[in-house]
Amino acid sequence: MTRTTSGAALPKSYRPADFEGEIYERWLAADVFAPDGGGSTADPDATPFVIIQPPPNITGALHLGHALTSALEDLMIRHARMEGRPTLWLPGLDHASIAAQYVLDRRLAGEGETRESLGRERYLERMWAFINATREVMLGQQRRIGASLDWSRLRFTMGDQTARAVRESFSRLYREGLAYRTEALVNWCPGCRTSVSDLEVIPTAETGTLWVVRYHVVDPATGAPSPTETVAVATTRPETILGDTAVAVHPDDERYRALVGATVRIPFVEREVPVLADDAVDPAFGTGAVKITPAHDHTDYETGRRHGLPMVTVLDDEARVSGTGTPYDGLDRYEARARIVADLEARGDLVESRPHDMLIGRCQRSNDVVEPRLKTQWFIRTGPLAEAALTATRSGRTRIVPRRFEKVWESWMTSIHDWNVSRQLWWGHRIPAWYCPDGHATVSPEEAGPAACEACGRPVAELTQDPDIFDTWYSSGLWPFATLGWPDDTPDLRRYYPGSVMETGYDIIFFWVARMMMLGIHFMGDVPFETVYLHGLVKDPFGARMSKTKGNVVDPLEAISTSGADSLRFALINGTSPGNDQKFRDEKLHEARNFANKLWNAARFVAGARPSTIPEAAARQSPDPARLGPTERWIASRTAATVRAVDRALAEFGFGEVTRILYDAIWSEYCDWGLELAKVRLADETLEPEVREATWWTLVEALDTYLRLLHPVMPFVTEALWATIPHREDDPDLLIVARWPQPAGRDPGLELEVGAIVELVRGIRNARAEARVEPAARLPVDVAVPARLAATFGALAPAVERLARARPLRTHPTAATLHDRAGSDGLAVIAGDLEAVVAVAPSGERTARPDSARLEKELAEAERFLAAARSRLADEAFTSKAPRAVVEGARTREVELAATVARLRDRLGRA
RNA sequence: GGGCGAUUGGCUCAGUCGGUUAGAGCGCGCGGUUCACAUCCGCGAGGUCGCUGGUUCGAAUCCAGCAUCGCCCACCA
């Protein structure tokens, strides 16, 4: 097989839209995404690297958060792939019960239909039609951003495989006593007409009303309510009065001590209920006496259970008053509330009403006010599961990045409640529980249900399946192993479980990460992933959450079409750190696009700079070590430094650091100095052709390395550019499966020497600019070059001539000979121990120096630093206690500064 | 009420296992048709690193307290 450059000239302009799609197709055709794909170059014996991604909801379009997730996960997977590890990143979609039904219901409403009018079967048909239309959109968006997902393993959480896993896992939990069915107070959303988990209830700060209501104490003698003896209670929901079954006070509350044990009459329902003492009552709030509605309030429910109170349900599924035997039956909760308040006032039992700031629980999906209700539902006992999950994080088996979230994790996991998994919806996995007319429940992993009732043996035909479905997060929690074939013992499951990194936003740590951990450990006997990497949220430029209603969303596809997927990826990753939110602005996108453009042009330059002695389709060569000058060695050394820095950042999940390092290295080092210095070498006809060839191969080598390093962040442009440079013998055809660079040796001494010369060039440019020299003018420059820099300076002199526009450039052994020869008319430049004079006026009148202001400033600064260095060195505490290297550094620094100060004073004519 | 995070030049952000002179992009000022790039090049201005105190030879970095903003958790009706 031939390994050659394509030789095709790059288009002049960087236009990502012209090649990104085509490159993705090439990756697909080469079959390089799957760990066992035909184009994989992975070492089959290496430890696989597996990314667990949150499958996006099938209903929505991708937003920037998805784009960030894809960018980060793709970065990790590409890096691991280039390291030669088999990599698995399994794509999928989540069926999102509530979200999907919410969307479809609204659509149906537009057609004058409802869930009920269609019926379960036709409704689900509509749902499948709906999601089949959206799924391609969702998957297409991930392709656009360049995600190298293994499409051969695509999974949907409503697929048959997941359905089996759901039934099997739940049956096991039931048999193990970890799943149980009971009547309990659940969060009921009247809009969605389903229960929701605690996590899906959003506490919302609102100003409501606090009503103080008087209940009449029943006279034990007459059995009638006393007209005068009353107890006042405070409530924000007067309609729940109808469900009151007690009044509670704090046991230590002197005001009410005598009342404990008494009976009060609840208005309207005329129910007689006890006054009892309970620690949960806060004597300082309201009147210090609280009405207890066990069937409609979480706190009251607990109180009710402690005291064995009756639980009276007074609201139906749509939050209408029901079954109270009062005229309020059938009224909506808020209408009933208004009537009840009015009627209380009429009776003279309304003591007061005042505005009250409080937290109201609203449904995450529909925003309706959630109503606690008693329902018979399935729960999962989380205690033992959470304990195992905590053991995993405490032992370090699974670690969380950044670490501060471990604390959040701990506190949540240690105070976790049992998980209500029943949802009164249709779109989702049906709970595999069957009930017989005698009330026995049988849970079966079989789709058709059990053969007969476990308890009484009634045949399945007489059993009825639970109408409810599972909370979406139940199947999501099975994701890391259900997608690999569980409950079957498959090769994939053995090879790719547990996963390496689970990457997601910190906002779903409890929804998803916690559930995967609990279920994964339970069913697989090991954690589902070794590392949890949490990214921050993408906010708008003002720091607000992006939302459709605010109209501040940035569409990733639009960003891609204007700036390219590479730019969007770079923009999202650059300048971010784990777990921290970021504000996204167009400027970030522009910066990223400019960087891609820079890289594009650098590669174009390299391609065009090939010496004519190298054939166009030449095989890749390493530069001949014998022909390398300081320029070439500097480029190689700095490139090696970048490889090490990037490796270090990647090892610490510092992805924002990776982009910063590469941006600086490619732009400020490789382009600004590497290419500029190399240009001079390549154009130098006095050099042997072999030397110029070595220069060019050095540029190719460095460019190759930078393209590899940048590929995980900007896969498209790097792949496109890599195709234009000669490849090594052992390189594959595509960069995506090429090898990650090995760190090469550095040459710190040479880096310092070249660095000094770079500083001199900067100094000369600065002096010229300050003195308003015509930018294009070439001026004679005399430089004093100390012996230790002589060789390097000699080699770089032609470059200094060009970059500092110095002509002629003359060197002198000492500052004394320099000034002797150059006189004192010119602009003085002091850069470390290099000193130069730029001749501005060949025959000038001896007036004030044109550069005295600049030199004075430099002197003042140098003196300030020198004084600081000296005072530090004069401090015995410093010299005795600081590490030797730090003290030595300060000494060196002092010597250098002293020399600089002396030179500057000399130039300024001071002693 | 508990917890977490942020606070660095006009803006957006890096930088903390303490150590030379705190960085970048954008913006700003001056100047540029240098044959890769005006999506560019060169030069420059601009920061007592939120406040107070402590630890230390040395603090943007560690500790304590405070302030402002944001987020998470929590059964004050």
XYZ file of N, CA, C and O in Angstrom, chain A residues 159-257:
396
model
N -36.653 -0.143 23.160
C -36.420 -1.312 22.319
C -36.686 -2.604 23.089
O -36.827 -2.609 24.311
N -36.762 -3.702 22.335
C -37.088 -4.994 22.944
C -36.050 -5.414 23.981
O -36.368 -5.998 25.009
N -34.793 -5.123 23.665
C -33.724 -5.517 24.568
C -33.907 -4.863 25.943
O -33.824 -5.515 26.978
N -34.160 -3.547 25.922
C -34.360 -2.849 27.187
C -35.604 -3.368 27.884
O -35.632 -3.523 29.104
N -36.636 -3.648 27.102
C -37.892 -4.139 27.698
C -37.637 -5.428 28.486
O -38.125 -5.607 29.602
N -36.847 -6.312 27.910
C -36.504 -7.553 28.610
C -35.742 -7.249 29.888
O -35.998 -7.834 30.941
N -34.792 -6.350 29.775
C -33.965 -6.004 30.931
C -34.827 -5.390 32.035
O -34.632 -5.670 33.217
N -35.795 -4.585 31.634
C -36.676 -3.965 32.617
C -37.477 -5.029 33.356
O -37.539 -5.052 34.586
N -38.093 -5.943 32.614
C -38.907 -6.975 33.257
C -38.068 -7.872 34.158
O -38.436 -8.182 35.288
N -36.917 -8.277 33.619
C -36.064 -9.186 34.377
C -35.554 -8.521 35.667
O -35.602 -9.100 36.747
N -35.084 -7.298 35.530
C -34.509 -6.628 36.699
C -35.578 -6.398 37.757
O -35.350 -6.628 38.954
N -36.753 -5.994 37.302
C -37.797 -5.704 38.287
C -38.267 -6.981 38.978
O -38.531 -6.980 40.184
N -38.343 -8.070 38.216
C -38.740 -9.334 38.835
C -37.749 -9.722 39.913
O -38.118 -10.195 40.990
N -36.474 -9.521 39.622
C -35.468 -9.878 40.615
C -35.592 -8.996 41.851
O -35.524 -9.488 42.977
N -35.756 -7.712 41.621
C -35.880 -6.806 42.768
C -37.071 -7.212 43.633
O -37.016 -7.174 44.860
N -38.138 -7.622 42.960
C -39.338 -8.011 43.698
C -39.071 -9.257 44.531
O -39.388 -9.318 45.712
N -38.436 -10.228 43.877
C -38.145 -11.470 44.606
C -37.188 -11.223 45.768
O -37.248 -11.893 46.789
N -36.315 -10.239 45.596
C -35.336 -9.938 46.649
C -35.896 -9.010 47.722
O -35.178 -8.623 48.638
N -37.162 -8.655 47.549
C -37.760 -7.776 48.541
C -37.357 -6.324 48.402
O -37.553 -5.514 49.311
N -36.772 -5.979 47.263
C -36.337 -4.600 47.066
C -37.350 -3.783 46.267
O -37.177 -2.589 46.082
N -38.392 -4.460 45.777
C -39.487 -3.746 45.129
C -40.764 -4.125 45.868
O -40.967 -5.299 46.177
N -41.555 -3.151 46.176
C -42.780 -3.451 46.907
C -43.883 -2.497 46.476
O -43.617 -1.433 45.900
N -45.104 -2.932 46.726
C -46.252 -2.135 46.320
C -47.000 -1.715 47.572
O -47.278 -2.551 48.443
N -47.285 -0.449 47.652
C -47.972 -0.001 48.857
C -48.731 1.288 48.580
O -48.459 1.980 47.602
N -49.662 1.549 49.461
C -50.329 2.840 49.370
C -49.475 3.845 50.130
O -49.122 3.620 51.280
N -49.151 4.912 49.466
C -48.315 5.921 50.113
C -48.633 7.268 49.505
O -49.298 7.359 48.466
N -48.159 8.288 50.186
C -48.392 9.628 49.672
C -47.388 9.906 48.568
O -46.178 9.833 48.794
N -47.869 10.173 47.382
C -46.967 10.440 46.266
C -47.219 11.854 45.747
O -48.235 12.477 46.043
N -46.261 12.331 44.957
C -46.439 13.645 44.337
C -47.296 13.477 43.097
O -46.907 12.783 42.161
N -48.427 14.101 43.099
C -49.344 13.933 41.985
C -49.413 15.204 41.157
O -49.671 16.288 41.679
N -49.161 15.036 39.835
C -49.296 16.191 38.955
C -50.656 16.114 38.278
O -50.897 15.226 37.451
N -51.568 17.026 38.608
C -52.912 16.971 38.024
C -52.896 17.237 36.516
O -53.782 16.759 35.802
N -51.899 17.979 36.047
C -51.835 18.267 34.615
C -51.415 17.030 33.842
O -52.005 16.692 32.814
N -50.360 16.352 34.331
C -49.877 15.157 33.638
C -50.698 13.935 34.038
O -50.593 12.886 33.416
N -51.471 14.073 35.106
C -52.248 12.974 35.667
C -51.394 11.732 35.924
O -51.701 10.629 35.504
N -50.299 11.975 36.563
C -49.441 10.878 36.986
C -48.714 11.301 38.250
O -48.639 12.495 38.559
N -48.192 10.311 38.945
C -47.308 10.654 40.043
C -45.933 10.948 39.463
O -45.602 10.506 38.369
N -45.154 11.697 40.200
C -43.781 11.990 39.787
C -42.886 11.799 41.007
O -43.355 11.840 42.139
N -41.603 11.597 40.748
C -40.684 11.385 41.860
C -40.370 12.712 42.543
O -40.629 13.787 42.000
N -39.801 12.620 43.727
C -39.436 13.832 44.471
C -38.570 14.759 43.621
O -38.673 15.974 43.683
N -37.701 14.145 42.819
C -36.768 14.940 42.018
C -37.459 15.761 40.953
O -36.931 16.754 40.487
N -38.638 15.305 40.559
C -39.332 16.000 39.482
C -40.256 17.102 39.987
O -40.958 17.740 39.220
N -40.236 17.288 41.302
C -41.000 18.381 41.892
C -40.051 19.543 42.137
O -39.062 19.402 42.847
N -40.337 20.665 41.507
C -39.443 21.808 41.611
C -40.003 22.800 42.625
O -41.065 23.385 42.404
N -39.298 22.989 43.740
C -39.769 23.965 44.717
C -39.643 25.371 44.114
O -38.568 25.775 43.683
N -40.737 26.068 44.071
C -40.760 27.375 43.431
C -41.154 28.438 44.445
O -42.176 28.289 45.129
N -40.371 29.472 44.548
C -40.680 30.541 45.505
C -41.838 31.377 44.977
O -41.770 31.907 43.868
N -42.886 31.445 45.771
C -44.041 32.239 45.349
C -44.663 32.912 46.562
O -44.478 32.460 47.688
N -45.392 33.962 46.294
C -46.114 34.601 47.381
C -47.559 34.138 47.339
O -48.266 34.394 46.374
N -47.955 33.438 48.367
C -49.338 32.974 48.454
C -50.030 33.702 49.601
O -49.653 34.820 49.938
N -51.008 33.051 50.176
C -51.717 33.658 51.297
C -51.687 32.688 52.463
O -51.823 31.485 52.268
N -51.491 33.232 53.632
C -51.585 32.415 54.834
C -52.885 32.803 55.538
O -53.059 33.961 55.931
N -53.786 31.828 55.621
C -55.057 32.095 56.292
C -55.005 31.528 57.705
O -54.492 30.414 57.892
N -55.501 32.274 58.626
C -55.604 31.737 59.984
C -57.084 31.456 60.249
O -57.933 32.336 60.099
N -57.337 30.219 60.619
C -58.718 29.727 60.735
C -58.957 29.237 62.159
O -58.058 28.677 62.782
N -60.171 29.458 62.615
C -60.512 29.061 63.983
C -61.320 27.775 63.969
O -62.315 27.669 63.252
N -60.842 26.797 64.726
C -61.614 25.571 64.910
C -62.208 25.619 66.310
O -61.546 26.022 67.262
N -63.444 25.154 66.420
C -64.111 25.204 67.724
C -63.873 23.924 68.505
O -63.976 22.824 67.968
N -63.534 24.134 69.777
C -63.297 22.993 70.650
C -64.645 22.396 71.068
O -65.591 23.121 71.378
N -64.685 21.082 71.044
C -65.931 20.403 71.423
C -66.002 20.311 72.944
O -65.063 19.847 73.593
N -67.092 20.766 73.470
C -67.308 20.717 74.927
C -67.593 19.272 75.312
O -68.567 18.688 74.841
N -66.733 18.685 76.149
C -66.913 17.271 76.480
C -68.238 17.026 77.195
O -68.806 15.930 77.106
N -68.709 18.036 77.866
C -69.963 17.873 78.616
C -71.149 17.783 77.667
O -71.962 16.856 77.734
N -71.217 18.716 76.729
C -72.398 18.771 75.867
C -72.196 18.035 74.556
O -73.146 17.691 73.858
N -70.925 17.837 74.176
C -70.672 17.222 72.887
C -70.862 18.188 71.737
O -70.808 17.799 70.581
N -71.033 19.452 72.079
C -71.247 20.451 71.032
C -70.046 21.381 70.976
O -69.365 21.582 71.979
N -69.777 21.950 69.800
C -68.657 22.888 69.692
C -68.916 24.115 70.537
O -70.022 24.658 70.529
N -67.867 24.511 71.225
C -67.990 25.710 72.042
C -67.976 26.935 71.153
O -67.155 27.029 70.244
N -68.861 27.866 71.384
C -68.854 29.079 70.560
C -67.642 29.957 70.868
O -67.209 30.732 70.025
N -67.072 29.810 72.043
C -65.992 30.723 72.420
C -64.635 30.064 72.489
O -63.624 30.676 72.186
N -64.612 28.803 72.899
C -63.306 28.161 73.040
C -62.887 27.610 71.681
O -63.507 26.708 71.116
N -61.796 28.194 71.169
C -61.364 27.814 69.818
C -59.852 27.649 69.796
O -59.144 28.080 70.704
N -59.393 27.028 68.732
C -57.955 26.985 68.478
C -57.752 27.456 67.038
O -58.461 27.037 66.127
N -56.804 28.366 66.888
C -56.556 28.926 65.553
C -55.405 28.198 64.897
O -54.381 27.947 65.526
N -55.591 27.830 63.652
C -54.518 27.182 62.891
C -54.247 28.000 61.634
O -55.124 28.713 61.133
N -53.041 27.877 61.145
C -52.681 28.597 59.918
C -52.592 27.610 58.768
O -52.136 26.481 58.937
N -53.041 28.050 57.608
C -52.946 27.181 56.430
C -52.766 28.018 55.173
O -53.203 29.164 55.094
N -52.100 27.421 54.187
C -52.001 28.065 52.880
C -52.929 27.378 51.883
O -53.055 27.816 50.760
N -53.544 26.272 52.350
C -54.439 25.541 51.450
C -55.748 25.227 52.188
O -55.953 24.096 52.656
N -56.620 26.201 52.306
C -57.851 25.997 53.086
C -58.713 24.838 52.591
O -59.438 24.236 53.373
N -58.593 24.487 51.310
C -59.433 23.387 50.816
C -59.070 22.062 51.490
O -59.888 21.133 51.539
N -57.855 21.989 52.043
C -57.476 20.732 52.696
C -58.109 20.596 54.072
O -58.009 19.540 54.692
N -58.772 21.652 54.511
C -59.518 21.553 55.781
C -60.457 20.351 55.742
O -60.630 19.641 56.721
N -60.992 20.114 54.542
C -61.963 19.031 54.396
C -61.343 17.667 54.702
O -62.058 16.708 54.960
N -60.015 17.618 54.657
C -59.347 16.341 54.912
C -58.626 16.305 56.241
O -57.860 15.377 56.510
N -58.848 17.297 57.069
C -58.170 17.343 58.365
C -58.639 16.205 59.271
O -59.843 15.937 59.378
N -57.653 15.586 59.927
C -58.038 14.543 60.883
C -57.411 14.765 62.253
O -57.467 13.891 63.116
N -56.764 15.931 62.421
C -56.219 16.266 63.741
C -55.753 17.703 63.742
O -55.642 18.339 62.696
N -55.485 18.210 64.933
C -54.771 19.474 65.102
C -53.592 19.138 66.000
O -53.753 18.394 66.980
N -52.409 19.652 65.637
C -51.218 19.310 66.424
C -50.568 20.560 66.978
O -50.609 21.631 66.361
N -49.998 20.401 68.172
C -49.234 21.488 68.800
C -47.943 20.883 69.323
O -47.805 19.666 69.428
N -47.000 21.766 69.636
C -45.742 21.256 70.174
C -45.951 20.861 71.635
O -46.620 21.567 72.385
N -45.378 19.738 72.053
C -45.611 19.250 73.419
C -45.179 20.241 74.500
O -45.737 20.236 75.600
N -44.200 21.079 74.192
C -43.710 22.013 75.220
C -44.391 23.370 75.158
O -44.007 24.291 75.870
N -45.335 23.500 74.273
C -45.958 24.814 74.083
C -46.991 25.070 75.186
O -48.072 24.482 75.206
N -46.610 25.989 76.113
C -47.457 26.273 77.272
C -48.862 26.705 76.868
O -49.855 26.367 77.504
N -48.938 27.452 75.772
C -50.226 28.026 75.378
C -51.276 26.954 75.134
O -52.467 27.165 75.294
N -50.801 25.811 74.652
C -51.765 24.812 74.221
C -51.779 23.563 75.092
O -52.470 22.608 74.806
N -50.952 23.607 76.152
C -50.816 22.387 76.939
C -52.180 21.842 77.380
O -52.440 20.642 77.291
